mmCIF file of C-alpha atoms (C1' of nucleotides) and ligand atoms in Angstrom:
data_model
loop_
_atom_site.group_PDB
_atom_site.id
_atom_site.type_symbol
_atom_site.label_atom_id
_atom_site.label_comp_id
_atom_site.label_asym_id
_atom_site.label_seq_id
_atom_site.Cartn_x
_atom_site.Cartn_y
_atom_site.Cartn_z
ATOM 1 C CA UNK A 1 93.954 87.931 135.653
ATOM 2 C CA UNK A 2 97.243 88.885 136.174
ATOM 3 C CA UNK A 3 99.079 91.898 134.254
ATOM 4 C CA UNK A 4 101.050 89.372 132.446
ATOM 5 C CA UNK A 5 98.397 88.065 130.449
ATOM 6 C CA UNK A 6 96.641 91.479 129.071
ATOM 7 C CA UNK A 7 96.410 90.837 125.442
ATOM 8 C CA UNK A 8 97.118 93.274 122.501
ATOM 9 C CA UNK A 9 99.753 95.408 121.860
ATOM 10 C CA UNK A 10 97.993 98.304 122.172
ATOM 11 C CA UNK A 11 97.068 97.270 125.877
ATOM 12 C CA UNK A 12 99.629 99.238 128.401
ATOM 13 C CA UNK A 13 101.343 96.378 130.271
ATOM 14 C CA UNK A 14 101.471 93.570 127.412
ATOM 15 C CA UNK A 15 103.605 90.947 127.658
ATOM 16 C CA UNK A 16 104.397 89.238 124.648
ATOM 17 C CA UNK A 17 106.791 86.253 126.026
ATOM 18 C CA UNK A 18 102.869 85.215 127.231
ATOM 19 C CA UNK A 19 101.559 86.255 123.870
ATOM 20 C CA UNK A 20 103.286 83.685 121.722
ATOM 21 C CA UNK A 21 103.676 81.094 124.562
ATOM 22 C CA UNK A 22 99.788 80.837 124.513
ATOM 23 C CA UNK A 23 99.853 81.443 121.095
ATOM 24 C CA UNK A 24 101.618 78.403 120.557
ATOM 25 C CA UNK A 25 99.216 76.088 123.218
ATOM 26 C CA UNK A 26 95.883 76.860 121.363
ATOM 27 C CA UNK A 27 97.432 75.806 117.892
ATOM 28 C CA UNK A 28 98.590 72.996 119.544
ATOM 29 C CA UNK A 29 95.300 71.964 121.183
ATOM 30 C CA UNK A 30 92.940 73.553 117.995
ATOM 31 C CA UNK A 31 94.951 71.529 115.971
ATOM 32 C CA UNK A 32 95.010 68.305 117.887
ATOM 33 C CA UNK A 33 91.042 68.526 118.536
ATOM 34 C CA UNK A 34 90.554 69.030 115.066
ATOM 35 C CA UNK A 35 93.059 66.201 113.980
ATOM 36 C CA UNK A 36 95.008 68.707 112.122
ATOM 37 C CA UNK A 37 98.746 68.134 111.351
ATOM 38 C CA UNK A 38 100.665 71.028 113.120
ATOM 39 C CA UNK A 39 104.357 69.997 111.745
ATOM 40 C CA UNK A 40 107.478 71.365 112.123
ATOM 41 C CA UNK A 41 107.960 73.441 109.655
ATOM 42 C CA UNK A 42 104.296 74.917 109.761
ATOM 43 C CA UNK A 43 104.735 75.270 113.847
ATOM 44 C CA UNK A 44 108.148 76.930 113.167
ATOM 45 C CA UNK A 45 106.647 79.487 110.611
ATOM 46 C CA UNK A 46 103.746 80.099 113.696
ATOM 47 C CA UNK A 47 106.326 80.789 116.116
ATOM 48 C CA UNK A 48 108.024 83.443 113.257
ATOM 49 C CA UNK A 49 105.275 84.969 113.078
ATOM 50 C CA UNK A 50 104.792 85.654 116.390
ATOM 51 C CA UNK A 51 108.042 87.131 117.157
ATOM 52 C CA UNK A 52 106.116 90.223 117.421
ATOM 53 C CA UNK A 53 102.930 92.428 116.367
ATOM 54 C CA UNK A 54 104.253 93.915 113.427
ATOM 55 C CA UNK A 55 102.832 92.119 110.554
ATOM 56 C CA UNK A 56 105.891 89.743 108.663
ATOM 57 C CA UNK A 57 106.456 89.205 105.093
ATOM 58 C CA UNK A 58 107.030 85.750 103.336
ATOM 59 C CA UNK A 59 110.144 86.279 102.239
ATOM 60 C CA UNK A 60 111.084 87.743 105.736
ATOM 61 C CA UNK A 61 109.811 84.949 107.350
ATOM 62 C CA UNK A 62 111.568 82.864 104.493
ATOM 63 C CA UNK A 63 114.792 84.358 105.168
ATOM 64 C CA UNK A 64 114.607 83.476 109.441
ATOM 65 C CA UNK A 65 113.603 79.667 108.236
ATOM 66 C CA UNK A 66 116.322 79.298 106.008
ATOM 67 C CA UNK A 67 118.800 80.390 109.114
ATOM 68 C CA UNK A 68 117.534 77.178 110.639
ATOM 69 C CA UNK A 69 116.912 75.106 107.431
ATOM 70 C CA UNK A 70 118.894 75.980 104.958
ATOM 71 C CA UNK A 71 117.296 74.100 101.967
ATOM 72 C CA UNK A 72 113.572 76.346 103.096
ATOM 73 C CA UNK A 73 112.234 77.885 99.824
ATOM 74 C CA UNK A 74 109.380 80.041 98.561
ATOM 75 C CA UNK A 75 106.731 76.748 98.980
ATOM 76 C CA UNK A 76 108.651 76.220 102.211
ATOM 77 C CA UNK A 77 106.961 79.090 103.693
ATOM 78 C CA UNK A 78 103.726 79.868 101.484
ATOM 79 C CA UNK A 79 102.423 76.351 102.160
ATOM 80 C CA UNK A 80 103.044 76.683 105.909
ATOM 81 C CA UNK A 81 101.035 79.720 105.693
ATOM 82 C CA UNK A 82 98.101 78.733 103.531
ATOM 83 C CA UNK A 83 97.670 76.239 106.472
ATOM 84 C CA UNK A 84 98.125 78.546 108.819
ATOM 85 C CA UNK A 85 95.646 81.086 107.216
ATOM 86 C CA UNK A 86 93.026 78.252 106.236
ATOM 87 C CA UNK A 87 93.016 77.272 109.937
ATOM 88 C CA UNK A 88 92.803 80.798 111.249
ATOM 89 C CA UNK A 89 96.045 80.626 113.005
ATOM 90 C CA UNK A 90 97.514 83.356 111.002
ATOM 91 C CA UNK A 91 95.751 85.859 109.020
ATOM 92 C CA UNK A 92 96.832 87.755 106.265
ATOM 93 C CA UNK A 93 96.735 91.601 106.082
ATOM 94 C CA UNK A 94 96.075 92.481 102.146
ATOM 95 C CA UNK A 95 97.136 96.004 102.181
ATOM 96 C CA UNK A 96 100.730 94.978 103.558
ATOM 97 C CA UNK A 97 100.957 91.810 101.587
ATOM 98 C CA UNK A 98 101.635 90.261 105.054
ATOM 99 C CA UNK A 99 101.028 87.631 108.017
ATOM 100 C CA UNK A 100 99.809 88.042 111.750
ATOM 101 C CA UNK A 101 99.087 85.679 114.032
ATOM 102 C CA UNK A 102 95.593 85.080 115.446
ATOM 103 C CA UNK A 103 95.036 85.052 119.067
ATOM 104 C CA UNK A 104 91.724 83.123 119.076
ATOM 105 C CA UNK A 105 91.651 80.831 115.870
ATOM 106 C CA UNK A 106 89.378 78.561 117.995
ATOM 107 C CA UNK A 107 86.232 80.980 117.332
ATOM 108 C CA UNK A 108 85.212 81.441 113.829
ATOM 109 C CA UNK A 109 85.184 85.148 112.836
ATOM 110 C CA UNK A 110 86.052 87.288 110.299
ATOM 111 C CA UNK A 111 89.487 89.645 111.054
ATOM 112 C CA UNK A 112 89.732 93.090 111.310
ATOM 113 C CA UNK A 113 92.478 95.022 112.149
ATOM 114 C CA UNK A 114 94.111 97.911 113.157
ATOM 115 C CA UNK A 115 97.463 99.236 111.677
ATOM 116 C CA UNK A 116 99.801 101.612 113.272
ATOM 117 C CA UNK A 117 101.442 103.602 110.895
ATOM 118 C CA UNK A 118 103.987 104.647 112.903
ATOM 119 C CA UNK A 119 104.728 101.536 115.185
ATOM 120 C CA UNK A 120 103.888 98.841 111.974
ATOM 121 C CA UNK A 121 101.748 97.214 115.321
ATOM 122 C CA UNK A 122 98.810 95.219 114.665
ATOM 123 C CA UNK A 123 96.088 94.564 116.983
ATOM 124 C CA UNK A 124 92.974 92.751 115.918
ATOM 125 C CA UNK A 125 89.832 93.949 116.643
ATOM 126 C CA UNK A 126 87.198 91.048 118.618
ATOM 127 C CA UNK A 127 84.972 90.089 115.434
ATOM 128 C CA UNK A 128 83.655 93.915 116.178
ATOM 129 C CA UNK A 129 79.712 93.255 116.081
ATOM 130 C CA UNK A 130 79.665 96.959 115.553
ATOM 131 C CA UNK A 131 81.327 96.700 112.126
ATOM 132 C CA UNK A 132 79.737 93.476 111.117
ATOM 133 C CA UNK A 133 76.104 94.982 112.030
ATOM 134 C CA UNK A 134 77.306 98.206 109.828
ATOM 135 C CA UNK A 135 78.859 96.313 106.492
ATOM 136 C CA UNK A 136 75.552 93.550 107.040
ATOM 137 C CA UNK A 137 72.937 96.699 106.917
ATOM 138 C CA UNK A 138 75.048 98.481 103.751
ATOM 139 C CA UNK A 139 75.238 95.330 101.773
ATOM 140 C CA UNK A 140 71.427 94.262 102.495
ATOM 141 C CA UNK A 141 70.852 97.161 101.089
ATOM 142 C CA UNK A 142 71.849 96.518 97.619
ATOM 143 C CA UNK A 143 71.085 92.637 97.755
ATOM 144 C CA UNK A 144 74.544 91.697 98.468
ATOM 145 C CA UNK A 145 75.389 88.254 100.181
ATOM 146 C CA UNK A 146 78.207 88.908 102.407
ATOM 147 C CA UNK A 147 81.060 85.824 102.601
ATOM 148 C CA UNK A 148 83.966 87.182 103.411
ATOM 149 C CA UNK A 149 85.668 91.191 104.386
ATOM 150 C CA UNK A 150 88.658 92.483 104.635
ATOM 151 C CA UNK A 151 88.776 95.138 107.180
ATOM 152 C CA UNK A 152 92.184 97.104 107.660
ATOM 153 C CA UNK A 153 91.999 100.618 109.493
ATOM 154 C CA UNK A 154 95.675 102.304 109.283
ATOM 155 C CA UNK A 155 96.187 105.054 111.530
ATOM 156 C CA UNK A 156 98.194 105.811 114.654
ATOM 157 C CA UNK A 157 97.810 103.785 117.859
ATOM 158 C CA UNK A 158 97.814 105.510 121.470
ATOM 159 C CA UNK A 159 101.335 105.157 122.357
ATOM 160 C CA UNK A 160 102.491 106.731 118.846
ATOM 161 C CA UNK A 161 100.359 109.805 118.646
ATOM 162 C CA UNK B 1 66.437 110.920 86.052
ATOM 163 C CA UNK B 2 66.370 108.615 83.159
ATOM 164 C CA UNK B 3 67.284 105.201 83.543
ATOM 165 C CA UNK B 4 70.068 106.060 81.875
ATOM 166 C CA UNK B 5 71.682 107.191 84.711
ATOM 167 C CA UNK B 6 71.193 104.871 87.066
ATOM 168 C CA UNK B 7 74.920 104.239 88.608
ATOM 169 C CA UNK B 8 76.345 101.477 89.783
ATOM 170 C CA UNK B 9 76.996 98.001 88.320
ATOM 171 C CA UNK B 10 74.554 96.243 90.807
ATOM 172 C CA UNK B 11 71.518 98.425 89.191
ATOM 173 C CA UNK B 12 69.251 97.507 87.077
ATOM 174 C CA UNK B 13 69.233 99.369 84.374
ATOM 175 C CA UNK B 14 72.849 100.011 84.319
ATOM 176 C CA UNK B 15 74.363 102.012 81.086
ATOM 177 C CA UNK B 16 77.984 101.616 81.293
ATOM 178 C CA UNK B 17 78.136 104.102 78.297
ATOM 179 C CA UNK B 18 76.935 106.682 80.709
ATOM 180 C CA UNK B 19 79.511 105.984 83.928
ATOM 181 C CA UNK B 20 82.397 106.342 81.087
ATOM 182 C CA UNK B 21 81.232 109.659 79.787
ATOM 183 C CA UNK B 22 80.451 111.377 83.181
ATOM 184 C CA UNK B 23 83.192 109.275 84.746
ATOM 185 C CA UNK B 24 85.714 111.156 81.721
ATOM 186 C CA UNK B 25 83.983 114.787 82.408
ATOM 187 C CA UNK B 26 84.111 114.462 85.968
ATOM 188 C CA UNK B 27 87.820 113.754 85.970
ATOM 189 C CA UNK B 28 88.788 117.073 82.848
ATOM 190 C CA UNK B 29 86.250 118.942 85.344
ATOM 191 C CA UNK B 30 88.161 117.969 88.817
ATOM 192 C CA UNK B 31 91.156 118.377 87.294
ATOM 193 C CA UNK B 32 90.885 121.966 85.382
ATOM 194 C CA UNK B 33 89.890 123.075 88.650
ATOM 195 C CA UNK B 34 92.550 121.501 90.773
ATOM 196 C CA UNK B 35 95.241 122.446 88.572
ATOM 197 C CA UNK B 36 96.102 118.764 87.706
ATOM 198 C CA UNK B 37 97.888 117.812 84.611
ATOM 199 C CA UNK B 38 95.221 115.295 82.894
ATOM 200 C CA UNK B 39 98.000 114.189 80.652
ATOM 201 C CA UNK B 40 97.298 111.540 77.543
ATOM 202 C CA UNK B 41 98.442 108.412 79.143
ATOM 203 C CA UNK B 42 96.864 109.506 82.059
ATOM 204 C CA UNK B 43 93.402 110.209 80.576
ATOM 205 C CA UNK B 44 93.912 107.024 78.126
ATOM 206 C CA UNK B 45 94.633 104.736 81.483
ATOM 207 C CA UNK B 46 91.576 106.150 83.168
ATOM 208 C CA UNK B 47 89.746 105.191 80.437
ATOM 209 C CA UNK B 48 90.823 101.894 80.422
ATOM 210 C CA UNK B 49 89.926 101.643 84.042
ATOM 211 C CA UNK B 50 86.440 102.273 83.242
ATOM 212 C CA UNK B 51 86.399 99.848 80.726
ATOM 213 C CA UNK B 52 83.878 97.980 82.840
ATOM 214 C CA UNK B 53 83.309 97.663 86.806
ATOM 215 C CA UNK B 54 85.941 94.911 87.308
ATOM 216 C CA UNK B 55 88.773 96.046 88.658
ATOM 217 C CA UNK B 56 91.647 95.902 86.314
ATOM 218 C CA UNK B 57 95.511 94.811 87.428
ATOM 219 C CA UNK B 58 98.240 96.888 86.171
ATOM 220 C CA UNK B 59 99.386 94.530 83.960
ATOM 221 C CA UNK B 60 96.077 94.109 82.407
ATOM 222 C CA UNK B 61 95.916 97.888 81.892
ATOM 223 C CA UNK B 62 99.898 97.599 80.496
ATOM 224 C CA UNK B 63 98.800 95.225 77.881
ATOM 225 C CA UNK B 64 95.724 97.300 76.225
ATOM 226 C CA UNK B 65 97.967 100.805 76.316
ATOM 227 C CA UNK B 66 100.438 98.834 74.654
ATOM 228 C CA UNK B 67 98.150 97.908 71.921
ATOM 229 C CA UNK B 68 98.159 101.788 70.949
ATOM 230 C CA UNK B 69 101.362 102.683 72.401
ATOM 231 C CA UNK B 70 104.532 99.999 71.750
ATOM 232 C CA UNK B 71 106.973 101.393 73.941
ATOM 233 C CA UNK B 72 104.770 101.510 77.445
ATOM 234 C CA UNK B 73 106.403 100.118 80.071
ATOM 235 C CA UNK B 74 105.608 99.262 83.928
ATOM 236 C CA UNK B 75 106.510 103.087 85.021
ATOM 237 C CA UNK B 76 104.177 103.993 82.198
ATOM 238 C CA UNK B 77 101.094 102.590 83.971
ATOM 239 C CA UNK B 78 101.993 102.462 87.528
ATOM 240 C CA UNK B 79 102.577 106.438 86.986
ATOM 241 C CA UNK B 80 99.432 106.997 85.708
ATOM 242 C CA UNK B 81 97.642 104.868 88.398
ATOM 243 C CA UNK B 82 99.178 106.621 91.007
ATOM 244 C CA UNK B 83 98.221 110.094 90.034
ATOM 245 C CA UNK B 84 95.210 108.712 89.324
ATOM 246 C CA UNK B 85 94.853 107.270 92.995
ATOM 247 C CA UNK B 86 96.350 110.048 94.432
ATOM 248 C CA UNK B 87 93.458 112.416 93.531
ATOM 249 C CA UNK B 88 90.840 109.485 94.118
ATOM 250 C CA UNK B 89 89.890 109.188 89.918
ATOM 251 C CA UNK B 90 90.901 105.386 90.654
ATOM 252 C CA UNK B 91 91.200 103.338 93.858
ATOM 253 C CA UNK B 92 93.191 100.770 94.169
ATOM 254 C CA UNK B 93 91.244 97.218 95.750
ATOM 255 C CA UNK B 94 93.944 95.700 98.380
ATOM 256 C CA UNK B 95 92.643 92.071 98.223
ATOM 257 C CA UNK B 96 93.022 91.679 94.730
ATOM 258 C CA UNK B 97 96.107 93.945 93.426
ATOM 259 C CA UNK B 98 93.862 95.707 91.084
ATOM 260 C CA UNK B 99 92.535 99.486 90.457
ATOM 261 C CA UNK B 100 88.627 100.585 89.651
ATOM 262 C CA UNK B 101 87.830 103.377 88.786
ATOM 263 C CA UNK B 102 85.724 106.143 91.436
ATOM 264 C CA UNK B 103 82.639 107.737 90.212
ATOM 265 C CA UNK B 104 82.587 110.800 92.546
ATOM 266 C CA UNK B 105 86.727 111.733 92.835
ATOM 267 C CA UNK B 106 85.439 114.930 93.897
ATOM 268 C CA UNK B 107 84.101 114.482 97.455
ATOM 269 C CA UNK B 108 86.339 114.227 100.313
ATOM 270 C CA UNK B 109 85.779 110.528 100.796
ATOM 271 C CA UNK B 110 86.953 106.587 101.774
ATOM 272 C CA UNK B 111 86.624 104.279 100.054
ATOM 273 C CA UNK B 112 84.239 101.082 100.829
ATOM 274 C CA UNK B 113 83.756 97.820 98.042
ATOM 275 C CA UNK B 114 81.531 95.527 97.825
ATOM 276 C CA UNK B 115 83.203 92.797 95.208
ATOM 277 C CA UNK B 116 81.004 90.074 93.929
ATOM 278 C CA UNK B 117 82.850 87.242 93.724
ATOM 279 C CA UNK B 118 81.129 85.418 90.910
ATOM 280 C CA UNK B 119 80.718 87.851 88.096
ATOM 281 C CA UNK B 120 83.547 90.085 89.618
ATOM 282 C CA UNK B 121 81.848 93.242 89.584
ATOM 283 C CA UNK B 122 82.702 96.150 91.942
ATOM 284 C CA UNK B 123 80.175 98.537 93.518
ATOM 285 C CA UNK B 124 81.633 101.403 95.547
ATOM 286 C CA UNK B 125 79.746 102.290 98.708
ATOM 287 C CA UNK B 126 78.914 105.956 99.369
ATOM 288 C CA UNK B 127 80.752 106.391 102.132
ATOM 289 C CA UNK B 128 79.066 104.629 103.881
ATOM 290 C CA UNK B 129 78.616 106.495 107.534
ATOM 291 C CA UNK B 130 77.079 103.530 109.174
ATOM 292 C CA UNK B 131 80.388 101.873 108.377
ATOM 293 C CA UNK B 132 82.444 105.041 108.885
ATOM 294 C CA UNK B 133 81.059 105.494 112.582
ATOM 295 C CA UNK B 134 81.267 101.323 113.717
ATOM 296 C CA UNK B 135 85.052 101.867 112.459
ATOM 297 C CA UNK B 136 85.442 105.278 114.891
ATOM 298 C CA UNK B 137 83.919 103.695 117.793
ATOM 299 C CA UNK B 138 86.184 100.604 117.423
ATOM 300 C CA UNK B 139 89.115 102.885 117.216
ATOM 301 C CA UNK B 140 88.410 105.252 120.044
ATOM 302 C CA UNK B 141 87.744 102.152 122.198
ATOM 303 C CA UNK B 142 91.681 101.499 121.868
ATOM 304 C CA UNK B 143 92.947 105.292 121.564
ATOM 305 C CA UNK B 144 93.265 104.659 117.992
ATOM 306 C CA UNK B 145 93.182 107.331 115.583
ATOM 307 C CA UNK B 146 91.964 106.549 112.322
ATOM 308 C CA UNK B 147 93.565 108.249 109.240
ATOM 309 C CA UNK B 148 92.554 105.332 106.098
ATOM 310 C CA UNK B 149 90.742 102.268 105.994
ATOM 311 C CA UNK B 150 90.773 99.292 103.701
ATOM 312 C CA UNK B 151 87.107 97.866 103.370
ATOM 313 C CA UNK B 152 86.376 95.155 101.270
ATOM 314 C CA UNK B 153 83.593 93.093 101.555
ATOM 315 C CA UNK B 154 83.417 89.504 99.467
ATOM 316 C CA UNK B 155 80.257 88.055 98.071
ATOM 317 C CA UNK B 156 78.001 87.295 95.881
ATOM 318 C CA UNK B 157 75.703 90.755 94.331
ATOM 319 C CA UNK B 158 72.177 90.287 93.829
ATOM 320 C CA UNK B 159 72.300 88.757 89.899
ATOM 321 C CA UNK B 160 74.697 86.500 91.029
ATOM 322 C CA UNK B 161 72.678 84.235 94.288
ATOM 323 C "C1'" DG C 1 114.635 132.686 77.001
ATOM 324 C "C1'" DA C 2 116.737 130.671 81.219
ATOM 325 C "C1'" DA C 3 115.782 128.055 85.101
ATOM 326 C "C1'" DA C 4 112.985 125.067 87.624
ATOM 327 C "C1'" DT C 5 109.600 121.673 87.757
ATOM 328 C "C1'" DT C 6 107.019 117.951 86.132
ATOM 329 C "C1'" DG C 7 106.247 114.140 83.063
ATOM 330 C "C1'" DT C 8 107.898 110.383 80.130
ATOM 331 C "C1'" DG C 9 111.297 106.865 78.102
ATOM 332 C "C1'" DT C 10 114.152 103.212 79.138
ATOM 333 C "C1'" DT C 11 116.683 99.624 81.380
ATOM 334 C "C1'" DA C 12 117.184 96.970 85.120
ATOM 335 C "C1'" DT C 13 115.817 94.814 89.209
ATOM 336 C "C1'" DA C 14 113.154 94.021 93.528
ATOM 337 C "C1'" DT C 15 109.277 91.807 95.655
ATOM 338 C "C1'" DT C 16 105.485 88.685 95.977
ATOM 339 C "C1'" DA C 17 103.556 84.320 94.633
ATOM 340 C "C1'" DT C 18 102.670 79.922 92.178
ATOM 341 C "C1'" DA C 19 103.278 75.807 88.808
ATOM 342 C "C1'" DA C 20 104.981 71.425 88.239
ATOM 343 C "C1'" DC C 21 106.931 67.296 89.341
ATOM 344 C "C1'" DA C 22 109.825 64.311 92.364
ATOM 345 C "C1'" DT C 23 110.454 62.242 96.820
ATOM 346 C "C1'" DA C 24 109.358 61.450 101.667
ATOM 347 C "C1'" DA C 25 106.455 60.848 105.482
ATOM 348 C "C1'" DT C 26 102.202 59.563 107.400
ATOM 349 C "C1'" DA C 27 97.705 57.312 107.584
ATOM 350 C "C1'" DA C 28 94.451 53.885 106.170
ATOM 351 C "C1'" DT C 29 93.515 49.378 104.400
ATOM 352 C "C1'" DT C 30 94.331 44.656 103.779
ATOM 353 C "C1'" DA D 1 103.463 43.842 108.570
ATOM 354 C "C1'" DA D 2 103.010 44.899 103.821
ATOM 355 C "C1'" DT D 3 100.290 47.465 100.475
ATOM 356 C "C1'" DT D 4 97.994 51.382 99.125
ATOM 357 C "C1'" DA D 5 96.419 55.990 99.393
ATOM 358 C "C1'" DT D 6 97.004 60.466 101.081
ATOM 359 C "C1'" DT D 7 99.400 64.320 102.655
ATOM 360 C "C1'" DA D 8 103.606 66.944 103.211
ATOM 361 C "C1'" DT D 9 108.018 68.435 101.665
ATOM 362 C "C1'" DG D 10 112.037 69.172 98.342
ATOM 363 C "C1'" DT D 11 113.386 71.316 94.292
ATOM 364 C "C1'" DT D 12 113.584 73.928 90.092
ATOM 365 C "C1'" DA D 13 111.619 77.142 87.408
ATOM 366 C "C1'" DT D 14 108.790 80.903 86.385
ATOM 367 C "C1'" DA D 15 104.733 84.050 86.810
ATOM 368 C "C1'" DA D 16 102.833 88.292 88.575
ATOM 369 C "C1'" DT D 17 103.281 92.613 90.853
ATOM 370 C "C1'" DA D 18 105.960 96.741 91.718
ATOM 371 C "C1'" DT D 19 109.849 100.068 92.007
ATOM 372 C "C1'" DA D 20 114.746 102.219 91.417
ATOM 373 C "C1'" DA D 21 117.520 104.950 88.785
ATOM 374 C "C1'" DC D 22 118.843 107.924 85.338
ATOM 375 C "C1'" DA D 23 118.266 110.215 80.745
ATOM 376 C "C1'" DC D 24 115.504 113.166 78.146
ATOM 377 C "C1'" DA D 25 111.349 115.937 76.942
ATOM 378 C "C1'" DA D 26 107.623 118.969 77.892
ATOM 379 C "C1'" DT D 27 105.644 122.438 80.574
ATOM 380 C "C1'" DT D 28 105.527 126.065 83.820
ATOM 381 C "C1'" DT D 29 107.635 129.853 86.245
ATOM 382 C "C1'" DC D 30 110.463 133.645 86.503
HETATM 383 ZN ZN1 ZN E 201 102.258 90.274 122.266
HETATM 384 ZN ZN1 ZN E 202 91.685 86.319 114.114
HETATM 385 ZN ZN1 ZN E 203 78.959 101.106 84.584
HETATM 386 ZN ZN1 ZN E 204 85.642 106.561 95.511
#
DNA sequence: GAAATTGTGTTATATTATAACATAATAATT
DNA sequence: AATTATTATGTTATAATATAACACAATTTC
């Protein structure tokens, strides 16, 4: 494994041009296995939002679409990413009203994240069995079937403290 | 302990009655001794939060206060929520842009959910340090240093499978 | 009681998201 | 290949959530 391909943007020597250029393979091949239409416009909005780790809005990944297609509107970009999110390609982070890509939307798994405050980077945590065996063992407690969790830790990454 | 008092909207036995009143003398209490300005609106909006255990949108709360008071506005309500939040009386639930009220504002604490997704009841988790401590040792794993979290686990409670 | 601080009133606007219906592109069926 | 059904996109409008800015009032501090 060569430097280049150390994932994460929390991970000292992390090259993103590899990032999205992967990114960008396994949506292709996910979506052909799967017989999934990855168009245009919905590979376009993938590629936006992997410009980088920091989480992107809609309407800022509205605004770079319309640079390129100027007739791209609100549906433009929210129905690219409700396919995006349904198929795990991008997730979206509820506490910033915003979109990340996925680096592994061929496993199922919940998403869990965590935020740097000071940075706005955004690394997702590996379906964290530690986490999952925690909320599991508090919501067996009080009966509670478990189908879905949102798990966003804000704080300050390595580099920023 | 009578069964009055048993907390929580998942219990049995639930009086709702019973969280408003100690949830209304826990918050004059907290906030005689913090030196916090329990204003009208403020008390009359954290009483509308408790209303029940599903979490209520701004809007929502807007539209009762106006019954009572014509000329509330958007700053009305969003000012009251956020001193509200700000001292933990009410926490705000990411995933669905909507405030619930907390029934122990006066521990040092984060806050956890567990949001039933068919009768849309919200049980706060204690703090849970099974939870607290699978979050820590994900976040020391990357250098990360925790300073909030945003837990909010989807479902289905016990009355509701 | 004057000054400073905090809270509220009010108007306007920013930001996030969806409804509804038309047209276009693609896939499936004949 | 033409027909039909399905899926995706274009387009306009509007709903839902949240904040900025400034005036005025109430409260606290000095
Ligand atoms: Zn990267
Ligand atoms: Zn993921
Ligand atoms: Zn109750
Ligand atoms: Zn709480």
């Amino acid at each position: 494994m060569s430097i280049d391909s150390i994932a994460g943007p929390f991970q000292p020597g992390h090259n993103h041009k590899v990032c999205i250029r992967d990114a960008m393979n396994i949506a292709e091949q996910l979506c052909q296995s799967k017989d999934l239409r990855l168009t245009k416009i919905r590979k376009r909005v993938l590629e936006l939002v992997w410009t980088g780790h920091e989480p992107a809005t809609a309407y800022q990944l509205l605004k770079k679409l319309r640079a390129e297609r100027e007739n791209a509107e609100p549906p433009t970009v929210y129905r690219a990413l409700d396919f995006l999110v349904e198929h795990n390609l991008v997730h979206r982070i509820e506490s910033l009203n915003a979109f990340i890509g996925c680096d592994h939307p061929e496993s199922e798994h919940v998403s869990q994240f965590l935020i740097c405050s000071h940075c706005n980077q955004v690394a997702e945590l590996d379906d964290s069995v530690t986490i999952n065996n925690a909320v599991s063992e508090e919501a067996n407690r009080l009966g509670f079937r478990v189908s879905d969790q949102t798990v966003e830790i804000m704080g300050l990454c390595a580099a920023c403290q």
